[in-house]
CSV table of C-alpha atoms in Angstrom, one decimal:
chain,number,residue,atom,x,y,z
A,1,UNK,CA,-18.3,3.5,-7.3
A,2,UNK,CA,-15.6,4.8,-6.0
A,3,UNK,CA,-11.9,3.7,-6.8
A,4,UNK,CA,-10.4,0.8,-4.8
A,5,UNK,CA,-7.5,2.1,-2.3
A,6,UNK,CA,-5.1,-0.5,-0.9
A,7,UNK,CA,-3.5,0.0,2.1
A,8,UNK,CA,-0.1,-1.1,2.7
A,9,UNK,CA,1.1,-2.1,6.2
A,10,UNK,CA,4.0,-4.4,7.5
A,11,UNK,CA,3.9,-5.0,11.0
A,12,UNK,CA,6.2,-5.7,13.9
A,13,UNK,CA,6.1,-6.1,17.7
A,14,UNK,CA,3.3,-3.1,17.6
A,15,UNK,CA,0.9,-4.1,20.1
A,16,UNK,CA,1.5,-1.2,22.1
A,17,UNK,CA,0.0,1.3,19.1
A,18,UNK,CA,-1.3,-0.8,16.2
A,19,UNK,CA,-5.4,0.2,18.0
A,20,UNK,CA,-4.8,3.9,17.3
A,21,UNK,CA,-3.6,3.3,13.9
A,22,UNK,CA,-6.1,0.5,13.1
A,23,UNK,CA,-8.9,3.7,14.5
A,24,UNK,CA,-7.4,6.0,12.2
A,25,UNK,CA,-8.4,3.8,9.2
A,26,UNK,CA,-11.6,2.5,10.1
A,27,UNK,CA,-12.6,6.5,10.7
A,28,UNK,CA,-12.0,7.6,7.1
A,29,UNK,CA,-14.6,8.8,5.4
A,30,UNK,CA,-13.1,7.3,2.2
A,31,UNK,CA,-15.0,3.8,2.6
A,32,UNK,CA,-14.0,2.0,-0.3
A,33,UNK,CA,-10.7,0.4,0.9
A,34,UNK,CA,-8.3,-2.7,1.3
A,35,UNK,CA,-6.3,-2.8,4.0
A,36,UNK,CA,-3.3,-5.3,3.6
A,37,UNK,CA,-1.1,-5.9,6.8
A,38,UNK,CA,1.8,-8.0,6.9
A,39,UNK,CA,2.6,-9.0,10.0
A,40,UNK,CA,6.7,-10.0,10.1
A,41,UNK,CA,6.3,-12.3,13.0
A,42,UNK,CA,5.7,-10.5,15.7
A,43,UNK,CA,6.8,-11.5,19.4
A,44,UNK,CA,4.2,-10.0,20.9
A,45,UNK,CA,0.1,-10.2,20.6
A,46,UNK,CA,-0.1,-7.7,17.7
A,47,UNK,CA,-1.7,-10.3,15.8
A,48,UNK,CA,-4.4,-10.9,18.6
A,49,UNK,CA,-5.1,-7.0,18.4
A,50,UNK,CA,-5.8,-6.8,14.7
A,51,UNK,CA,-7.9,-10.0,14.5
A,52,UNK,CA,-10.1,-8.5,17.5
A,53,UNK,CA,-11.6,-6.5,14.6
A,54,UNK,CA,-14.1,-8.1,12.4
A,55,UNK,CA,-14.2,-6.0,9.1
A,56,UNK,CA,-13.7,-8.0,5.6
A,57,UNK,CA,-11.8,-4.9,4.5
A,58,UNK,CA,-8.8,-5.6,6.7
A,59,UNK,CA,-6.5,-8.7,5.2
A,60,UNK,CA,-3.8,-9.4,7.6
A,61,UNK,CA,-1.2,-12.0,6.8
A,62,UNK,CA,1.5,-13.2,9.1
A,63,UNK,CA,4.7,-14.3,7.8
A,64,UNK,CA,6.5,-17.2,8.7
A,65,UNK,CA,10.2,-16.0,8.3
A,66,UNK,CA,11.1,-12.6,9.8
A,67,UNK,CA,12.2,-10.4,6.6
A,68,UNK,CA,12.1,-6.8,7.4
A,69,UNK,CA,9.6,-4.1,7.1
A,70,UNK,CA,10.6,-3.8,2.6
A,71,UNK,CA,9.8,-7.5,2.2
A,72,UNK,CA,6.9,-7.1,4.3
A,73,UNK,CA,5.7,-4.2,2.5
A,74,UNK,CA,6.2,-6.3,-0.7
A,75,UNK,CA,4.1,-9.1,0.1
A,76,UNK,CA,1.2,-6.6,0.6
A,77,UNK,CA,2.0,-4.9,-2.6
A,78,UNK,CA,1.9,-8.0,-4.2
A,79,UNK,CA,-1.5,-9.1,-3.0
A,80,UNK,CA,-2.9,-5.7,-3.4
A,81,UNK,CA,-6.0,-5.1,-5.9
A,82,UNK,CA,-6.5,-1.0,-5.5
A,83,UNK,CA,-6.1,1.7,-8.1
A,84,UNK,CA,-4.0,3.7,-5.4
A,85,UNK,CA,-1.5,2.6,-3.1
A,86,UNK,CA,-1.3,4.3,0.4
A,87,UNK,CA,1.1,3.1,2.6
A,88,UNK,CA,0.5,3.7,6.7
A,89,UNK,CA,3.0,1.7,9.5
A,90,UNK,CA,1.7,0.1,12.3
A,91,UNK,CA,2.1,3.1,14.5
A,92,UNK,CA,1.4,6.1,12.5
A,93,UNK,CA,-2.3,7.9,12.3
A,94,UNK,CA,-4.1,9.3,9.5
A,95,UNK,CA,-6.8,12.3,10.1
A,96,UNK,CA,-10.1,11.1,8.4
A,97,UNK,CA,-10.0,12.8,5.4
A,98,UNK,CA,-7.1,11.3,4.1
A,99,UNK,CA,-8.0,9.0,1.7
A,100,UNK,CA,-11.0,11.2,0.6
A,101,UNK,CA,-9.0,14.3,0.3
A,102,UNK,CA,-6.1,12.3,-1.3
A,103,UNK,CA,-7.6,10.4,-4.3
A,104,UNK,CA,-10.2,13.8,-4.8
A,105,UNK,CA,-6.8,15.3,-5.8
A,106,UNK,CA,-5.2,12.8,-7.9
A,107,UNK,CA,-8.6,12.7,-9.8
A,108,UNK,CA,-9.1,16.8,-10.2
A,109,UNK,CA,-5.6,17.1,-11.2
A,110,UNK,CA,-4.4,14.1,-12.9
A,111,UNK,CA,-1.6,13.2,-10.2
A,112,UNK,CA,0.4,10.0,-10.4
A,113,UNK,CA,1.7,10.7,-7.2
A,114,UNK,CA,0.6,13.0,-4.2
A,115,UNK,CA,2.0,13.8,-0.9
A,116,UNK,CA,0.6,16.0,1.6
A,117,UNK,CA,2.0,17.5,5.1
A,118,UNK,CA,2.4,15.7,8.2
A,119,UNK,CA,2.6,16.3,12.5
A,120,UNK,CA,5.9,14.8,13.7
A,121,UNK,CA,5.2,13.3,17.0
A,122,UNK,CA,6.4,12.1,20.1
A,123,UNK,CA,5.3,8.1,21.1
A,124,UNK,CA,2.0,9.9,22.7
A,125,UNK,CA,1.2,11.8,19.3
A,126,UNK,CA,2.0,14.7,20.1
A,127,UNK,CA,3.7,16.9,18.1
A,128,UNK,CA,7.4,17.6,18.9
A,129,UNK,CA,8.6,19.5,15.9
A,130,UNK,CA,7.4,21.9,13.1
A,131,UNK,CA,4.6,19.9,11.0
A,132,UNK,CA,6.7,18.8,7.7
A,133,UNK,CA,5.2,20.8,4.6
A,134,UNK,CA,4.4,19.6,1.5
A,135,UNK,CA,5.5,22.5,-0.3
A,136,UNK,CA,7.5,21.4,-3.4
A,137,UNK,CA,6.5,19.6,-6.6
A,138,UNK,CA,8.9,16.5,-6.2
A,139,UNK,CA,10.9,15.3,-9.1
A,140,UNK,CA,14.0,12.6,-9.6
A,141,UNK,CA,16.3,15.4,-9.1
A,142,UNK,CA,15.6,17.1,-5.9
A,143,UNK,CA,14.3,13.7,-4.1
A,144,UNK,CA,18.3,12.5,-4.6
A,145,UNK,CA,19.5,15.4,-2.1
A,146,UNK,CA,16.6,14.7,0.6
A,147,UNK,CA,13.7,12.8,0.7
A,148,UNK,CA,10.4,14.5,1.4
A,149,UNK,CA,8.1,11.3,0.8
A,150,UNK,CA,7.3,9.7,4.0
A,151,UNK,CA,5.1,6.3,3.4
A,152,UNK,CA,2.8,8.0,5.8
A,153,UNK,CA,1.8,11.0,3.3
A,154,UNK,CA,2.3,9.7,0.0
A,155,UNK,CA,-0.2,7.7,-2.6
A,156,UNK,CA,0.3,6.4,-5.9
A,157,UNK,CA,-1.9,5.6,-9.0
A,158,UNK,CA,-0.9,2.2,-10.0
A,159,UNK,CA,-3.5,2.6,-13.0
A,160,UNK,CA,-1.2,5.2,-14.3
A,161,UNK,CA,2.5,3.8,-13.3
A,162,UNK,CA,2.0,0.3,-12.2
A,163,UNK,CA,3.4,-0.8,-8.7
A,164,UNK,CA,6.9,-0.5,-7.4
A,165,UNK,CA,8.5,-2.9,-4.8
A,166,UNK,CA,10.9,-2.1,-2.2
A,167,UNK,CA,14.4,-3.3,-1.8
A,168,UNK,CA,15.0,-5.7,0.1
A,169,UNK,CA,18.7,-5.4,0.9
A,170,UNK,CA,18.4,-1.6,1.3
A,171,UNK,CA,18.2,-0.2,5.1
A,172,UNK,CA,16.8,2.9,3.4
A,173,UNK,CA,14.5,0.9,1.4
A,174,UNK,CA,11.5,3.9,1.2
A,175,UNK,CA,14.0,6.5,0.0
A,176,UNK,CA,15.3,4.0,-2.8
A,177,UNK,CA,11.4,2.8,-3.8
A,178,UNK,CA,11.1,6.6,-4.1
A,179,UNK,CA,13.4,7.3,-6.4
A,180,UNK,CA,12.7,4.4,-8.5
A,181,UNK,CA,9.3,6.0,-9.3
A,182,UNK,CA,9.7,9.2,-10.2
A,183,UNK,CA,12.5,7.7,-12.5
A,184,UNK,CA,9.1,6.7,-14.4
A,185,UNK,CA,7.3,9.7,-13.3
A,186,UNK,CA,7.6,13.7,-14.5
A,187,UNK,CA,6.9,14.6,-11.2
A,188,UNK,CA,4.6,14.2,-7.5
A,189,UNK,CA,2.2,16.9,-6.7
A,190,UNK,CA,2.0,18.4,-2.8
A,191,UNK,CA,-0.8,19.3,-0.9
A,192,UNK,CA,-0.8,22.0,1.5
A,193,UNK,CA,-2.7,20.5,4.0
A,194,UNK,CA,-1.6,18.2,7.4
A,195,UNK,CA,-3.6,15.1,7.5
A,196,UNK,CA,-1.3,12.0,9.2
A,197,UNK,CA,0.9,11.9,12.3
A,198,UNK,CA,4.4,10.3,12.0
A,199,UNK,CA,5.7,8.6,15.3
A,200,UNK,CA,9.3,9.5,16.1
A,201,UNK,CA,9.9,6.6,18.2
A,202,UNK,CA,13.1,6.9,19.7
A,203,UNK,CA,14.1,2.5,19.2
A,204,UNK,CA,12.8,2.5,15.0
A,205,UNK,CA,15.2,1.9,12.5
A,206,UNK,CA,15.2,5.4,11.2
A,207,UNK,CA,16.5,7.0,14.4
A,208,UNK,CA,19.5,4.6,15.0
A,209,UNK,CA,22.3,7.2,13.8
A,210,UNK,CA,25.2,4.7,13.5
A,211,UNK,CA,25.4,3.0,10.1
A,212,UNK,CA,22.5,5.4,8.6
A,213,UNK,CA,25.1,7.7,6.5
A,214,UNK,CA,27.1,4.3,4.8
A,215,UNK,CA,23.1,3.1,4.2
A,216,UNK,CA,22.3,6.2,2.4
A,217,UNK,CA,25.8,6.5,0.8
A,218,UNK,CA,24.5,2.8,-0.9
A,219,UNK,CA,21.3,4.3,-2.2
A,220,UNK,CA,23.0,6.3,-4.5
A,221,UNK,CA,26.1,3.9,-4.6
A,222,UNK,CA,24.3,0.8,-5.1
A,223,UNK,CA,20.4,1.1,-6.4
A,224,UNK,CA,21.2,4.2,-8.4
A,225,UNK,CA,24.9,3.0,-9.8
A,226,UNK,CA,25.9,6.6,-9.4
A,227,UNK,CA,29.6,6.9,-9.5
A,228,UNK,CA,31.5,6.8,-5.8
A,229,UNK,CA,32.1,10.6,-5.9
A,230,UNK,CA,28.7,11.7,-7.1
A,231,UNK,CA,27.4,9.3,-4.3
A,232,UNK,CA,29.6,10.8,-2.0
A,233,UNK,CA,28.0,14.7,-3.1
A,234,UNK,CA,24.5,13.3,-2.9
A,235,UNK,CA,25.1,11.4,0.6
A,236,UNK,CA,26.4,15.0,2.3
A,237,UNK,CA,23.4,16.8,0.9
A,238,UNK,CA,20.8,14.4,2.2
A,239,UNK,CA,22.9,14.7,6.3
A,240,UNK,CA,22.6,17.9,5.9
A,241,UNK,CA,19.2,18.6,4.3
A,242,UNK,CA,18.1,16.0,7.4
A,243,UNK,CA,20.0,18.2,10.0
A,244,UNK,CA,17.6,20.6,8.6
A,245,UNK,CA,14.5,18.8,8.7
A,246,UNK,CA,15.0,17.4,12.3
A,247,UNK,CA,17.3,19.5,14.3
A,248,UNK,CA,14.9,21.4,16.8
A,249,UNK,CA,17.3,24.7,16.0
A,250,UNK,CA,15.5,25.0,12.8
A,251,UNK,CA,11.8,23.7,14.2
């Protein structure tokens, strides 16, 4: 049989997109999968939605405190039982070849860590800038001056490096989870190939401009006890590496 894949998902007000995503997993040809959503008490009927589908695979869980999308991620982690972790919002979309395609690689080529390209959407899926290539191997290093792990594109064999929680006090909690593991980790492989669509929603967390400089400034300050001048280097590589990535001049 085929390794176990958990599915990580928190959950938050996502009623208006939570079916397409919740499609996107039950259409993977990769059968043998968990899928573990934390629901961080949502306001609206996205709990309704997901229990609408009857399919032992999916385990949702609905907090009773509101703790952010890291804690929620962390609950799932903890209750998760799969070789490989796979982590998918509530309102992004995976082709149906991603888990199969995925875990192939990790087995053929001995991967701890994968990550593969990615469509970068508008709230309608469609896409709005260049797809984002998975063209590097990743390593410590060159993740500190940007990161090119999305949770949408990236898997992890917990058989080979055990599982790593998210911060819970960090805005930029992915980026800092990240770095933590390929701490342990030579390196994470890329695949060449677009299989998942990110939603740039123009109200998440990642868009909001305003604090997200001092927040990543405390990734390097804080989680990685970097000095405050070798923060400071690190933080103005990763604006301008993401002026890069998202500026529309360059896409």
């Amino acid at each position: 049989m085929k390794d176990l894949v958990s599915i990580i998902t928190p959950c938050y007000n996502s009623a208006e997109f939570i079916e397409e995503t919740i499609h996107s997993v039950l259409n993977q040809t990769y059968e043998n999968w968990e899928w573990l959503i934390t629901d961080d008490l949502s306001k609206d009927n996205t709990v309704e939605i997901i229990r609408r589908y009857n399919d032992p695979r999916i385990k949702l869980h609905v907090l009773k405190q509101n703790g952010g999308a890291g804690n929620a991620r962390n609950k799932s982690l903890e209750r998760a039982q799969g070789r490989y972790i796979a982590f998918l919002d509530s309102d992004d979309y995976w082709y149906p070849e991603y888990l199969e395609t995925m875990t192939a690689y990790m087995q053929e080529h001995h991967a701890e860590l994968v990550y593969c390209n990615y469509s970068r959407c508008n709230e309608q899926l469609q896409p709005v800038l260049k797809d984002f290539l998975a063209d590097k191997v990743v390593t410590f290093s060159n993740l500190l001056k940007t990161c090119r792990l999305a949770p949408v594109s990236t898997m992890y064999d917990t058989k080979r490096v055990g599982k790593f929680l998210f911060p819970v006090k960090s805005k930029r909690e992915d980026h800092v989870m990240w770095l933590n593991l390929l701490k342990a980790i030579p390196e994470g492989m890329p695949i060449n190939k677009t299989m998942a669509k990110y939603r740039m929603r123009e109200n998440s967390v990642s868009r909001k401009k305003k604090n997200i400089i001092r927040d990543q400034y405390l990734v390097y300050k804080d989680f990685m006890g970097f000095s405050t001048l070798k923060s400071l280097y690190y933080t103005a590589n990763w604006a301008m590496n993401g002026f890069l990535k998202y500026s529309k001049i360059f896409n």
